[in-house]
Amino acid sequence: MGLNLPLFLDYLSWGDVECVQDPRICYECTALMVSDKLPIVLKRWLSPPRNADTHDFVVDCMQEIGLRELISLHSTVQHLKKDLSQAQLTKMTLDDIIETFKGMSFGVGAPQLWTVLQHLACTGDQQSWNTYKSPTLVVTFIMWMLLYLQSHHNSDGPKFLTLFLKSQGISAKSLDALHAFGITMSYKWAVEAVEQLSSAQMSEVHDVVQSGQPWFMSYDNVNIPFRTFAQCIDHQHHFNSGTATTIYIQPHAPPIPALSFQALQTQCAIGGKTPITFQKIISLEREAAQRSHPHFVWHVLQALLSSPDFDLATYSARDSPVFTPLQPNHELPCGHDYITKQYVLETQQVDEASYDGNLKLLGIWQEQLGLGSHAQKIVTGTDRIIVVGGDQFTDHNGHDRLDWLVIVFGWFHLLMAFANSLHRQYLGSGAGHGLMHAFTILSRKGLGTVQTRGPFHQHLHEAISHMAEAHFRTCWKSPAKLLQLADRIITQMSSSDAIEHQDLKTKTDRDELLRQSAMWNRDVLRYLELHKVMKKGDIGHMEDMLPYLLFRFIGGRNSKYAIEILELLQALHLEEFMRTRCWLVNFHRGCEHFTPVDKAQEKNIKAVKVTFRVIGPFATWDHIGKISPAIPSLEAVQHHMEKQVRTVYRGSSHTSPSHEKDVKTLGDAYVASHVHEFVPGCHIEGKNDIAFDFVQQGTHNLWKTIAQWWDQRSFPRATEQVYCDLDVD
């Protein structure tokens, strides 16, 4: 028959119809396919003892398998081609992509190509050595690159990585270099994508505002230096001021009563005739003091428990209800339904430091939000309330008079003003026992003078916290009856009563150092409590702090915040919306991630100036404004990527060194100076070391401040509504 080995193998391998139909041959073929010997035989054929080479055949097979599997993945990497949006970008997860690539479901997947690449990327020894590198991620990006090289439509991976790198401020040349290697998209695409995200965000916020959902806004100035690369007379380095604006909304929160325009105007008319009284403010302070006292005791208790000298684990009463955290006065709800969503409007080259600048900005914002038409201005002037910073003016209709504005202040800047007030009051000298003394023995540089730039306030806050903890621990005499001890520290060493107790003594019996220490403890407790409750969203406790803050700012001659607090106390009829939506925002699910609105705005300012800064010859205000709305989307991509790879552990939070040594050093100094022990006739020698009681001075000057404030705001206010002179779009 002329049958040879090649023909035999051909017939055996389904090369002849009769052989395929023969039962015996079919049985033998099946036995061969499942035999353990077959892989061994094939490996021998791959490298025979003579010159015959079958590697080309193997390569062809690998190419065919790899190409077939990659083609099956095309539909899985084209989502961003159809929908380049924040929702789609944050919907993509590496875990899902990896499972799709390495598995096979309904004909989609590349398990064999994945296995080959995984083996090539990491040997057995490397698998046991590697602690950081992930071959899984490497293989994923290799397959992304291969798919992108096959077609620019298969670009989910490069697009996602490009926007992540763009959110990190990558340069144009670096991005184009990565694009040349097929890793990312080009810089041109990145710019167009950011503009597309900006446009989508502006359309979305426009719809939100038009939908009638409650929202509010904040804004602040942004100062940007522009650098030229070829200087001429009319082309020099320059520094410009602009304004960045943010809209906030809780899209999933249960509805609350919206601010009523008519109710607001009615209340303003009533409030314009009757100011809040001295007696009312004193009454608010007394009621707030009763509610706040347990929280102050708890704060001191925590300072005592954190002392190395006290071991809670060995304390016999460690399971006592005393150690159960207190319930907040009025805590904001948290969770998915209460996450705040923000929209950054187009940054404008308008300085908000002047009245004219504010008026111009209000017009620009209304245009951006779709509220600039004649009809919308009538609605705004007669039936819409917008919570935003502003001033009162007198004009011919409700729109131009800004009847629709509700003014709020930022708690973050108020907290900074509080810290500055403590700095001014208790700075003293290195020879005293105030802040300068603490700065000196702790070697804290650059804190002698209040600064507005850099990490000054972070360092000042840490120094105040350490100093306060040292004071409270110094008051500790015995671990017995901790709750009673903490309460005694409050009443006898950290209260106005303790200060008054010293004031009633004769000069020869009075201990001025003990009096000043009690005053410091009283004031710093409120500062630390305000800092804590703002993070926890306890707006009830924040409101309870207002009378005390009013006294402090009046006594410390900080008239700006004194007037702001008076206005807020006068307008607490708006409390439901203002307190629950306009003081704090929460961009996370947790209940300890609340942020003052003005601090959130400062972060957006940083994003415009630093994180997503525009540099180079095309850095213009128009371009900055065009890309500003994309900031929330880019931040969302950044956080989404960081959660999936290990970059989340680098630079995402500030880690402070242990403060125990600082607290112990300060505590030893206070013990040696007997600052919390009564020493009759103890006087403070240096004039600079004497701290005046701002709260007491503020209480004495409250009458005068209310009168001056009322004299500046009790003016006739027009009520007519004449819109015929408005420009019609």
PDB file of C-alpha atoms in Angstrom, residues 11 55 59 93 108 137 162 190 197 267 342 430 482 484 488 499 504 513 542 556 571 632 641 662 676 686-687:
ATOM      1  CA  TYR A  11      -4.638   9.065   8.577  1.00  0.00           C
ATOM      2  CA  HIS A  55       9.851  25.525  16.591  1.00  0.00           C
ATOM      3  CA  VAL A  59       5.368  29.619  17.187  1.00  0.00           C
ATOM      4  CA  THR A  93     -11.905  47.571  38.431  1.00  0.00           C
ATOM      5  CA  VAL A 108     -14.401  35.672  25.868  1.00  0.00           C
ATOM      6  CA  LEU A 137      -0.621  43.749  37.031  1.00  0.00           C
ATOM      7  CA  THR A 162      -3.514  58.372  30.930  1.00  0.00           C
ATOM      8  CA  ALA A 190      -5.450  63.760  27.365  1.00  0.00           C
ATOM      9  CA  LEU A 197     -14.995  65.557  31.241  1.00  0.00           C
ATOM     10  CA  GLN A 267     -37.738  86.876  58.916  1.00  0.00           C
ATOM     11  CA  GLN A 342     -19.128  68.552  44.366  1.00  0.00           C
ATOM     12  CA  GLY A 430      10.633  81.877  76.464  1.00  0.00           C
ATOM     13  CA  LEU A 482     -10.823  58.874  87.105  1.00  0.00           C
ATOM     14  CA  GLN A 484     -14.321  62.438  89.350  1.00  0.00           C
ATOM     15  CA  ARG A 488     -12.492  68.217  89.148  1.00  0.00           C
ATOM     16  CA  ILE A 499     -10.395  82.027  87.314  1.00  0.00           C
ATOM     17  CA  LEU A 504     -11.628  87.123  94.512  1.00  0.00           C
ATOM     18  CA  LEU A 513       0.298  81.509  87.412  1.00  0.00           C
ATOM     19  CA  MET A 542     -20.533  73.430  67.053  1.00  0.00           C
ATOM     20  CA  GLY A 556      -9.463  89.486  71.106  1.00  0.00           C
ATOM     21  CA  ALA A 571     -30.271  84.079  61.575  1.00  0.00           C
ATOM     22  CA  PRO A 632     -13.646  66.157  40.638  1.00  0.00           C
ATOM     23  CA  MET A 641      -6.677  53.782  40.940  1.00  0.00           C
ATOM     24  CA  ASP A 662       7.062  66.246  73.715  1.00  0.00           C
ATOM     25  CA  HIS A 676      -1.135  73.662  88.727  1.00  0.00           C
ATOM     26  CA  GLY A 686       7.337  89.480  82.652  1.00  0.00           C
ATOM     27  CA  LYS A 687       4.688  91.755  81.152  1.00  0.00           C
TER      28      LYS A 687
END
